[in-house]
Amino acid sequence: MSVKVEFDPKNMPFRRLGSSGLRVPLFSLGGWLTLGGTVVGDPVKEIIKVAFENGINMFDTAEGYAKGKSETEMGRVIKELGYRRSDLIITTKIFFGARYGPNNTGLSRKHIIEGAQESLARLGLEYVDIIFAHRPDYTEEVVRAFNYVIEKGWAFYWATSEWSAHDIEEAYHVADKLNLIPPIAEQCQHNMLHRERPEKEYAPLYKKYYIGTTVWSALASGLLTGKYNDGIPEGSRFAIHTKFFKDTIKSLGEEDGREKIRKVKELNKLAETELGCSVTHLALAWVARNPNTSTVILGATKPEHVVDNLKALDVIPKLTPEILDKIEDILKNKPAPEPAFGRPPLDHLGRL
C-alpha cells in the first residue's frame, strides 16, 4: 500500500507502555460507543485524520465495540487514509465477542485465538500492536493463549483491562512459572471521581512489574466536562445511551450524584479562574500527569472534540503542587495510604 501521509508527532509527548520498549502518545483515540456505533462513514475518517494530524497515532478498539463494527470502521479508514502501518499503534480487546454464542465470548483458548483472527479480518490488518484481555478469566489458559497469539505474529504484546490486582499478579506468576510472556499494561478507568483501584490497588504492581495504564473514561463518561451540571442535555452520551448508563443517571438525583456535580462545579471554577482552561482540560491533564499513566484514551464524535481535548497538554505544566493541593481539597477522595502501624512516615525523597 502506498503511503499518502507521513506521521508528524507535533508536540505530542510519548511514554513507554509499561515495562515494554513501545512508545505511545500521551493521548490516544478510542472507539467505545462512538466509532462504528454512533459515528459511522466519513465522520469516522475525519476524526481519525484530525487525530493523526495532531500527533495521535494510537487507536484503540475492541471486538465488542458495536459488535465488531468499530474494528471494521477503523480498519477501513486506516486503509483509505494511506497511513504507514509502522507509524500506527493499533490495539483491540477480546472477551465480549462480536456475536452471541457459548464460545464467542470469554477467554477460552478457542475464543482468544479465533477472536484474534476475526478481529484482524475486520481491521484488515496482519497484526495489532497490543491485544487486551477485556476482562479476567481462567488465568493459565489465558496466559498460554495470548502467548500463542504473540508467537504467531498476530500481536506484539498482550495486556489486561479491568482486571483486579490479584488477577494481574496471578498472570505474572503463571507467565514466570511457564516461561511465557506476561501482560505489559492495564486498561482501567481512572478519573478524578474514580481513584481507588488505579491509585491504591494497583500501586504494588507499578513498583513490582512497572505496568502502565491506558486510561479510559478520564472524563467520567462526561461528568467531568460539566455538561451534566444542570441535567442531561439532548444528544449527550447519557441521552443517547440511556439504558447503558441508567444506574449513573439515577445516581445524579441522589446524594452521591449531587455531591459529584458539586465537585465538578468547584473544579470548573478553579480551572477557569486559576488556570484559564475548562474543567475538561483540567480533568484530562490531571490523569495524564500521573507517572503510571502511559496514555489517556480520548473519545470523540466530532473532529473538533479531539482538537479541544488536546488543549490539556498545555495545562499539565500548570499543575503545580499548590494547584494539586487545591484539587485534593475539592475532591477529598484521595485513597488512604497503607497503614504504617505506628512507624514514622518514610522520607518522600527516598525510595518508598
Coordinates of C-alpha atoms in Angstrom, one line a residue:
M1 CA 0.0 0.0 0.0
S2 CA 1.4 3.4 -1.0
V3 CA 1.9 5.8 1.9
K4 CA -0.1 9.0 1.4
V5 CA 0.7 10.8 4.7
E6 CA 3.9 10.9 6.8
F7 CA 3.4 10.9 10.6
D8 CA 4.4 14.1 12.4
P9 CA 4.1 13.8 16.2
K10 CA 3.9 17.6 16.5
N11 CA 4.2 18.5 20.3
M12 CA 2.7 15.2 21.5
P13 CA 4.7 13.7 24.4
F14 CA 5.4 9.9 24.2
R15 CA 5.8 7.5 27.1
R16 CA 6.9 3.9 27.3
L17 CA 3.9 1.5 27.7
G18 CA 4.6 -0.2 31.0
S19 CA 7.9 -2.1 31.0
S20 CA 8.0 -2.5 27.2
G21 CA 10.0 -0.6 24.7
L22 CA 6.9 0.5 22.9
R23 CA 6.4 4.3 22.9
V24 CA 2.8 5.5 23.0
P25 CA 1.4 9.0 22.7
L26 CA 0.2 10.6 26.0
F27 CA -3.2 10.9 24.4
S28 CA -4.7 8.3 22.1
L29 CA -8.1 7.8 20.4
G30 CA -10.7 5.1 21.3
G31 CA -13.8 3.8 19.6
W32 CA -16.0 2.8 22.5
L33 CA -19.7 3.9 21.9
T34 CA -18.6 6.2 19.1
L35 CA -16.6 4.8 16.1
G36 CA -18.8 2.3 14.4
G37 CA -21.6 3.0 16.9
T38 CA -23.0 6.5 16.9
V39 CA -20.4 7.6 14.4
V40 CA -20.1 5.8 11.0
G41 CA -18.9 6.6 7.5
D42 CA -17.0 9.7 6.5
P43 CA -17.2 11.3 10.0
V44 CA -15.0 8.4 11.3
K45 CA -12.4 9.2 8.7
E46 CA -12.4 12.9 9.7
I47 CA -12.0 12.1 13.4
I48 CA -9.1 9.8 12.8
K49 CA -7.5 12.1 10.3
V50 CA -7.6 15.1 12.6
A51 CA -6.2 12.9 15.5
F52 CA -3.3 11.7 13.3
E53 CA -2.6 15.3 12.2
N54 CA -2.3 16.3 15.8
G55 CA 0.2 13.7 16.9
I56 CA -2.1 10.8 17.9
N57 CA -1.0 7.6 16.2
M58 CA -2.6 5.1 18.7
F59 CA -6.1 3.9 18.1
D60 CA -8.0 1.6 20.5
T61 CA -11.0 -0.6 19.7
A62 CA -12.4 -4.0 20.7
E63 CA -14.3 -6.9 19.2
G64 CA -17.3 -6.0 21.4
Y65 CA -17.5 -2.3 20.4
A66 CA -20.6 -2.0 18.2
K67 CA -20.4 -5.8 17.7
G68 CA -17.3 -5.6 15.7
K69 CA -18.3 -2.5 13.6
S70 CA -15.8 -0.3 15.4
E71 CA -13.0 -2.5 14.2
T72 CA -14.4 -2.6 10.7
E73 CA -14.8 1.2 10.5
M74 CA -11.3 1.8 11.9
G75 CA -9.7 -0.6 9.6
R76 CA -11.5 0.8 6.5
V77 CA -10.4 4.4 7.4
I78 CA -6.8 3.5 8.1
K79 CA -6.6 1.9 4.6
E80 CA -8.3 4.8 2.9
L81 CA -6.1 7.4 4.5
G82 CA -3.0 5.5 3.4
Y83 CA -1.1 5.6 6.7
R84 CA 2.1 3.6 7.0
R85 CA 1.4 0.6 9.3
S86 CA 4.6 1.0 11.2
D87 CA 3.6 4.6 12.1
L88 CA 0.5 3.3 13.9
I89 CA -0.2 1.6 17.2
I90 CA -3.5 -0.4 16.9
T91 CA -5.0 -2.1 19.9
T92 CA -8.0 -4.3 20.2
K93 CA -9.6 -6.3 23.0
I94 CA -11.0 -9.8 23.3
F95 CA -13.7 -11.1 25.7
F96 CA -17.2 -9.8 24.9
G97 CA -17.4 -11.1 21.3
A98 CA -18.9 -9.6 18.2
R99 CA -21.9 -12.0 18.3
Y100 CA -23.7 -14.2 20.9
G101 CA -22.6 -17.9 21.4
P102 CA -21.3 -20.2 24.1
N103 CA -17.7 -19.9 22.8
N104 CA -17.9 -16.5 21.2
T105 CA -17.2 -14.7 24.4
G106 CA -14.9 -15.1 27.4
L107 CA -11.2 -16.0 27.3
S108 CA -11.1 -19.7 26.4
R109 CA -8.1 -20.6 24.2
K110 CA -10.7 -21.2 21.4
H111 CA -12.1 -17.7 21.6
I112 CA -8.8 -15.9 22.2
I113 CA -7.3 -17.5 19.0
E114 CA -10.4 -17.4 16.8
G115 CA -11.4 -13.9 18.2
A116 CA -8.0 -12.5 17.4
Q117 CA -8.2 -13.9 13.8
E118 CA -11.7 -12.4 13.4
S119 CA -10.6 -9.0 14.8
L120 CA -7.7 -8.9 12.3
A121 CA -10.0 -9.7 9.5
R122 CA -12.4 -6.9 10.4
L123 CA -9.5 -4.5 10.8
G124 CA -7.9 -5.6 7.5
L125 CA -4.5 -6.0 9.3
E126 CA -1.9 -8.7 9.6
Y127 CA -1.3 -7.8 13.3
V128 CA -2.3 -5.5 16.1
D129 CA 0.3 -3.9 18.4
I130 CA -1.4 -4.8 21.6
I131 CA -4.3 -7.2 22.3
F132 CA -6.1 -6.8 25.6
A133 CA -7.9 -9.4 27.7
H134 CA -11.1 -7.3 28.1
R135 CA -12.0 -8.9 31.5
P136 CA -10.4 -11.7 33.6
D137 CA -10.9 -15.4 33.1
Y138 CA -9.2 -18.7 34.0
T139 CA -5.6 -17.4 34.2
E140 CA -3.3 -20.2 33.0
E141 CA -5.3 -20.8 29.8
V142 CA -5.4 -17.1 29.2
V143 CA -1.7 -16.6 29.5
R144 CA -1.0 -19.6 27.3
A145 CA -3.4 -18.5 24.6
F146 CA -2.1 -14.9 24.4
N147 CA 1.4 -16.2 24.3
Y148 CA 0.4 -18.3 21.3
V149 CA -1.2 -15.2 19.6
I150 CA 2.1 -13.3 20.0
E151 CA 4.2 -16.1 18.8
K152 CA 2.0 -16.4 15.7
G153 CA 2.7 -12.7 15.0
W154 CA -0.9 -11.6 15.3
A155 CA 0.1 -9.2 18.1
F156 CA 3.3 -7.8 19.6
Y157 CA 2.1 -7.5 23.2
W158 CA -0.8 -8.5 25.3
A159 CA -2.4 -6.6 28.2
T160 CA -5.3 -6.7 30.6
S161 CA -8.4 -4.5 31.0
E162 CA -10.5 -4.1 34.2
W163 CA -8.6 -6.9 36.0
S164 CA -8.1 -6.9 39.7
A165 CA -4.6 -6.5 41.1
H166 CA -4.9 -10.1 42.3
D167 CA -5.7 -11.4 38.8
I168 CA -2.8 -9.4 37.2
E169 CA -0.4 -10.7 39.9
E170 CA -1.6 -14.3 39.1
A171 CA -0.9 -13.7 35.4
Y172 CA 2.6 -12.7 36.2
H173 CA 3.1 -15.8 38.3
V174 CA 1.8 -18.1 35.6
A175 CA 3.9 -16.5 33.0
D176 CA 7.0 -16.8 35.2
K177 CA 6.3 -20.4 36.1
L178 CA 5.7 -21.4 32.5
N179 CA 8.4 -19.1 30.9
L180 CA 5.7 -17.3 28.9
I181 CA 5.0 -13.6 28.1
P182 CA 3.3 -11.6 30.8
P183 CA 0.9 -8.6 30.2
I184 CA 2.5 -5.2 29.9
A185 CA -0.3 -2.8 30.7
E186 CA -3.8 -2.5 32.2
Q187 CA -6.6 -0.6 30.6
C188 CA -8.5 0.8 33.5
Q189 CA -11.0 3.5 34.4
H190 CA -9.2 6.4 36.1
N191 CA -10.5 9.9 36.7
M192 CA -11.0 12.5 39.5
L193 CA -14.1 10.6 40.7
H194 CA -12.7 7.1 40.4
R195 CA -9.3 6.6 42.1
E196 CA -9.2 3.6 44.5
R197 CA -8.2 0.9 42.0
P198 CA -5.7 2.7 39.8
E199 CA -4.1 4.7 42.6
K200 CA -4.1 2.2 45.5
E201 CA -5.0 -1.3 44.4
Y202 CA -2.5 -1.3 41.6
A203 CA 0.2 0.6 43.5
P204 CA 2.3 -2.6 44.3
L205 CA 2.1 -3.6 40.6
Y206 CA 3.6 -0.4 39.4
K207 CA 6.6 -0.9 41.7
K208 CA 7.0 -4.6 41.1
Y209 CA 6.2 -5.0 37.4
Y210 CA 6.3 -1.5 36.1
I211 CA 3.0 -1.9 34.4
G212 CA 1.5 1.2 32.7
T213 CA -2.1 2.1 32.3
T214 CA -4.1 3.0 29.2
V215 CA -6.8 5.1 30.8
W216 CA -10.4 5.0 29.7
S217 CA -13.2 7.3 31.0
A218 CA -10.8 10.0 32.1
L219 CA -13.8 12.4 32.0
A220 CA -16.1 10.0 33.9
S221 CA -18.4 9.5 30.9
G222 CA -18.7 13.2 30.5
L223 CA -19.5 14.2 34.1
L224 CA -16.1 16.0 34.3
T225 CA -16.9 18.2 31.3
G226 CA -19.7 19.9 33.3
K227 CA -22.3 19.1 30.7
Y228 CA -24.5 17.3 33.2
N229 CA -24.3 20.1 35.9
D230 CA -27.9 21.2 35.1
G231 CA -29.5 18.0 33.8
I232 CA -29.0 15.7 30.8
P233 CA -28.7 17.7 27.5
E234 CA -30.2 16.4 24.3
G235 CA -27.6 14.5 22.2
S236 CA -25.3 13.8 25.1
R237 CA -24.0 10.3 25.9
F238 CA -26.4 9.8 28.7
A239 CA -29.3 10.8 26.5
I240 CA -28.3 8.5 23.6
H241 CA -27.2 5.5 25.8
T242 CA -29.9 5.8 28.5
K243 CA -30.2 2.1 29.1
F244 CA -26.4 1.6 29.4
F245 CA -26.0 4.5 31.8
K246 CA -29.2 4.0 33.7
D247 CA -27.5 3.5 37.1
T248 CA -25.3 6.6 36.6
I249 CA -28.3 8.7 35.5
K250 CA -30.3 7.5 38.5
S251 CA -27.4 8.4 40.9
L252 CA -27.4 12.0 39.7
G253 CA -30.6 12.6 41.6
E254 CA -29.2 11.0 44.7
E255 CA -26.9 12.4 47.4
D256 CA -23.7 10.8 45.9
G257 CA -24.5 12.1 42.4
R258 CA -25.3 15.6 43.6
E259 CA -22.0 15.6 45.5
K260 CA -20.1 14.7 42.4
I261 CA -21.8 17.6 40.5
R262 CA -20.9 20.0 43.3
K263 CA -17.3 18.9 43.0
V264 CA -17.3 19.4 39.2
K265 CA -18.7 22.9 39.6
E266 CA -15.9 23.7 42.1
L267 CA -13.3 22.2 39.8
N268 CA -14.7 24.2 36.9
K269 CA -14.3 27.4 38.9
L270 CA -10.7 26.5 39.8
A271 CA -9.9 25.7 36.2
E272 CA -11.3 29.0 34.8
T273 CA -10.0 31.4 37.5
E274 CA -6.6 29.9 38.2
L275 CA -5.6 28.0 35.0
G276 CA -7.5 29.7 32.3
C277 CA -8.9 26.5 31.0
S278 CA -12.1 24.4 31.1
V279 CA -12.8 21.6 33.6
T280 CA -12.5 19.2 30.7
H281 CA -8.9 20.2 30.1
L282 CA -8.1 20.1 33.8
A283 CA -9.5 16.6 34.3
L284 CA -7.6 15.2 31.3
A285 CA -4.3 16.9 32.4
W286 CA -4.8 15.6 35.9
V287 CA -4.9 12.0 34.8
A288 CA -2.1 12.5 32.2
R289 CA 0.4 13.9 34.7
N290 CA 0.2 10.6 36.7
P291 CA 3.6 8.8 36.1
N292 CA 1.8 5.5 35.9
T293 CA -0.4 6.7 33.1
S294 CA 1.0 5.6 29.7
T295 CA -1.8 7.0 27.6
V296 CA -5.2 8.6 28.1
I297 CA -7.8 7.3 25.6
L298 CA -10.0 10.1 24.2
G299 CA -13.4 9.6 22.8
A300 CA -14.9 11.9 20.1
T301 CA -18.0 12.2 18.0
K302 CA -16.6 15.2 16.1
P303 CA -13.0 16.1 14.9
E304 CA -13.2 19.4 16.9
H305 CA -13.6 17.3 20.1
V306 CA -10.1 15.8 19.5
V307 CA -8.5 19.2 19.0
D308 CA -10.2 20.7 22.0
N309 CA -9.2 17.8 24.3
L310 CA -5.6 18.1 23.3
K311 CA -5.5 21.6 24.9
A312 CA -5.0 19.6 28.1
L313 CA -1.3 19.3 27.1
D314 CA -0.9 23.0 27.9
V315 CA -2.4 22.5 31.3
I316 CA -0.2 19.7 32.5
P317 CA 2.8 22.1 33.3
K318 CA 0.4 24.3 35.2
L319 CA -0.4 21.6 37.7
T320 CA 1.9 22.8 40.5
P321 CA 1.9 21.3 44.0
E322 CA -0.2 24.2 45.1
I323 CA -2.9 23.6 42.4
L324 CA -2.8 19.9 43.1
D325 CA -3.5 20.6 46.8
K326 CA -6.4 22.8 45.9
I327 CA -7.8 19.9 43.7
E328 CA -7.5 17.5 46.6
D329 CA -9.3 19.9 48.9
I330 CA -12.2 19.8 46.4
L331 CA -12.2 16.1 45.7
K332 CA -11.5 14.8 49.2
N333 CA -11.3 11.2 47.8
K334 CA -7.5 10.5 47.7
P335 CA -7.0 6.8 48.6
A336 CA -5.7 6.4 52.1
P337 CA -2.1 5.2 52.3
E338 CA -1.2 1.8 53.6
P339 CA -1.0 1.7 57.4
A340 CA 2.4 2.4 59.0
F341 CA 1.4 0.5 62.2
G342 CA 2.9 3.3 64.4
R343 CA 6.1 3.8 62.5
P344 CA 7.1 7.3 61.3
P345 CA 6.5 8.0 57.6
L346 CA 9.3 7.4 55.1
D347 CA 11.2 10.4 53.7
H348 CA 9.4 11.3 50.4
L349 CA 12.8 12.0 48.8
G350 CA 13.9 8.4 49.4
R351 CA 12.8 5.1 47.9
L352 CA 9.2 4.5 49.0

